[in-house]
Amino acid sequence: MNIKFITIGLVIIGALYFGTEKYWQHEFEEQQRNELKSLTFDEKMQEEIRGLPIKGDILNQYPNIFLYMSFTADLPKNIETQIKSKLAENSQKLICRYFSEVSDQDDKYKDRAKAIVNVIEEDNITMTYIAKNRLGDILLEHKQVLSQCPEFINLKQSIS
């Protein structure tokens, strides 16, 4: 009789332990999804372009996120070509830098990092960076699947 109670007690404790872990993992994933679904052009982003002849906006059609950058002043043709090349060099870094910020955090954020990796892989999130001149002509369009970012791959390997 006592063996049955001990066995049932151990099963209940085990179920609570593993169930709690699964519950919190699901909660972290939902939190990440909600953060990505509500991604907007926030104050930090506004501060980065303050004083520059640039206007930014984000069109969030989760899991497809579009980041628009438009120049508000006319640019000479020679400078426009230089800007095109610089934008092409930096567009992937701009989109993928979030993952390097996450991987630099403490070990206590491992569960959050696991949730980020799961959400990015399950939802196949893509970001498209579109830069336009003042007239609306597209200078650069760069589409990045977030799970293919080198920083994401490093983050995934660091939590494995």
Coordinates of C-alpha atoms in Angstrom, one line a residue:
M1 CA 0.0 0.0 0.0
N2 CA 2.8 2.4 0.9
I3 CA 4.6 1.7 -2.4
K4 CA 1.5 2.8 -4.3
F5 CA 1.4 6.1 -2.5
I6 CA 5.1 6.7 -3.0
T7 CA 4.9 5.8 -6.7
I8 CA 1.9 8.0 -7.2
G9 CA 3.6 10.9 -5.3
L10 CA 6.7 10.6 -7.4
V11 CA 4.7 10.5 -10.6
I12 CA 2.8 13.7 -9.5
I13 CA 6.0 15.5 -8.6
G14 CA 7.6 14.4 -11.9
A15 CA 4.6 15.6 -13.9
L16 CA 4.6 18.9 -12.1
Y17 CA 8.3 19.4 -12.6
F18 CA 8.3 18.6 -16.4
G19 CA 4.9 20.3 -16.9
T20 CA 6.1 23.5 -15.3
E21 CA 9.2 23.5 -17.6
K22 CA 7.0 23.0 -20.7
Y23 CA 4.5 25.7 -19.5
W24 CA 7.2 28.3 -19.0
Q25 CA 8.8 27.5 -22.4
H26 CA 5.4 28.0 -24.0
E27 CA 4.9 31.3 -22.1
F28 CA 8.3 32.6 -23.2
E29 CA 7.5 31.6 -26.9
E30 CA 4.2 33.4 -26.8
Q31 CA 5.9 36.5 -25.2
Q32 CA 8.4 36.5 -28.1
R33 CA 5.7 36.1 -30.7
N34 CA 3.7 39.0 -29.2
E35 CA 6.9 41.2 -29.1
L36 CA 7.5 40.5 -32.8
K37 CA 3.9 41.0 -33.8
S38 CA 3.9 44.4 -32.1
L39 CA 7.3 45.5 -33.5
T40 CA 7.1 49.2 -34.3
F41 CA 9.5 52.1 -35.1
D42 CA 10.2 52.9 -31.4
E43 CA 11.9 55.8 -29.6
K44 CA 15.3 54.1 -29.8
M45 CA 15.1 53.8 -33.6
Q46 CA 13.9 57.4 -33.8
E47 CA 16.8 58.5 -31.8
E48 CA 19.3 56.8 -34.1
I49 CA 18.1 58.7 -37.1
R50 CA 17.4 62.0 -35.4
G51 CA 19.1 64.8 -37.3
L52 CA 19.5 62.8 -40.5
P53 CA 17.4 63.4 -43.6
I54 CA 15.8 60.0 -43.1
K55 CA 12.2 58.9 -42.2
G56 CA 11.7 55.3 -41.0
D57 CA 8.6 53.1 -40.7
I58 CA 7.8 49.4 -40.0
L59 CA 5.0 47.5 -41.7
N60 CA 4.4 44.5 -39.5
Q61 CA 2.5 41.7 -41.3
Y62 CA 3.8 38.9 -39.0
P63 CA 5.7 36.8 -40.0
N64 CA 6.7 39.2 -42.8
I65 CA 8.1 42.4 -41.4
F66 CA 9.0 45.3 -43.7
L67 CA 11.4 48.0 -42.6
Y68 CA 11.2 51.2 -44.7
M69 CA 13.8 53.9 -44.7
S70 CA 13.2 56.9 -46.9
F71 CA 15.5 59.9 -47.5
T72 CA 13.7 63.2 -47.0
A73 CA 16.2 65.3 -49.0
D74 CA 17.4 65.1 -52.5
L75 CA 20.8 63.3 -52.9
P76 CA 23.3 63.9 -55.7
K77 CA 23.7 60.9 -58.0
N78 CA 27.3 60.2 -57.0
I79 CA 26.3 60.2 -53.3
E80 CA 23.3 58.1 -54.0
T81 CA 25.5 55.3 -55.5
Q82 CA 27.8 55.5 -52.5
I83 CA 24.8 55.2 -50.2
K84 CA 23.5 52.3 -52.2
S85 CA 26.7 50.4 -51.7
K86 CA 26.9 51.2 -48.0
L87 CA 23.3 50.2 -47.5
A88 CA 23.9 46.9 -49.3
E89 CA 26.9 46.2 -47.0
N90 CA 25.0 47.0 -43.8
S91 CA 21.5 45.8 -44.5
Q92 CA 22.1 42.2 -43.2
K93 CA 23.9 43.6 -40.1
L94 CA 21.0 46.0 -39.4
I95 CA 18.4 43.2 -39.6
C96 CA 20.4 40.5 -37.7
R97 CA 22.0 42.6 -35.0
Y98 CA 19.2 41.7 -32.5
F99 CA 20.5 38.2 -32.2
S100 CA 24.0 39.3 -31.2
E101 CA 22.4 41.5 -28.4
V102 CA 20.5 38.5 -27.1
S103 CA 23.6 36.2 -27.1
D104 CA 25.5 38.8 -25.1
Q105 CA 23.1 38.5 -22.2
D106 CA 23.7 36.4 -19.0
D107 CA 23.0 32.7 -18.7
K108 CA 19.8 33.4 -16.9
Y109 CA 18.3 34.4 -20.3
K110 CA 18.9 31.0 -21.8
D111 CA 15.2 30.2 -21.6
R112 CA 14.4 33.4 -23.4
A113 CA 17.0 32.6 -26.1
K114 CA 15.5 29.1 -26.6
A115 CA 12.1 30.7 -27.0
I116 CA 13.5 33.2 -29.6
V117 CA 15.2 30.3 -31.5
N118 CA 12.0 28.2 -31.5
V119 CA 9.7 31.1 -32.6
I120 CA 12.1 32.2 -35.4
E121 CA 12.4 28.7 -36.7
E122 CA 8.7 27.7 -36.3
D123 CA 7.2 30.8 -37.8
N124 CA 9.9 31.3 -40.5
I125 CA 10.0 35.1 -39.9
T126 CA 11.4 37.3 -42.7
M127 CA 12.4 40.9 -42.6
T128 CA 12.6 43.0 -45.7
Y129 CA 14.7 46.2 -45.6
I130 CA 13.6 48.8 -48.2
A131 CA 15.5 52.0 -48.7
K132 CA 14.0 54.7 -51.0
N133 CA 15.1 58.1 -52.2
R134 CA 13.0 61.2 -51.7
L135 CA 11.1 60.6 -54.9
G136 CA 10.2 57.0 -53.8
D137 CA 12.6 55.2 -56.1
I138 CA 13.9 52.1 -54.4
L139 CA 17.6 52.3 -53.7
L140 CA 17.9 48.9 -52.0
E141 CA 15.6 46.0 -51.2
H142 CA 17.1 43.3 -49.0
K143 CA 15.0 40.3 -47.8
Q144 CA 16.4 38.3 -44.9
V145 CA 15.0 35.1 -43.5
L146 CA 15.9 35.5 -39.8
S147 CA 16.8 31.9 -39.3
Q148 CA 19.6 32.3 -41.9
C149 CA 21.3 35.2 -40.1
P150 CA 24.9 34.3 -38.9
E151 CA 24.1 35.8 -35.5
F152 CA 21.0 33.6 -35.2
I153 CA 23.0 30.5 -36.0
N154 CA 25.6 31.5 -33.4
L155 CA 22.8 32.0 -30.8
K156 CA 21.3 28.6 -31.7
Q157 CA 24.6 26.9 -31.2
S158 CA 25.3 28.7 -27.9
I159 CA 22.1 27.4 -26.3
S160 CA 22.4 23.8 -27.6

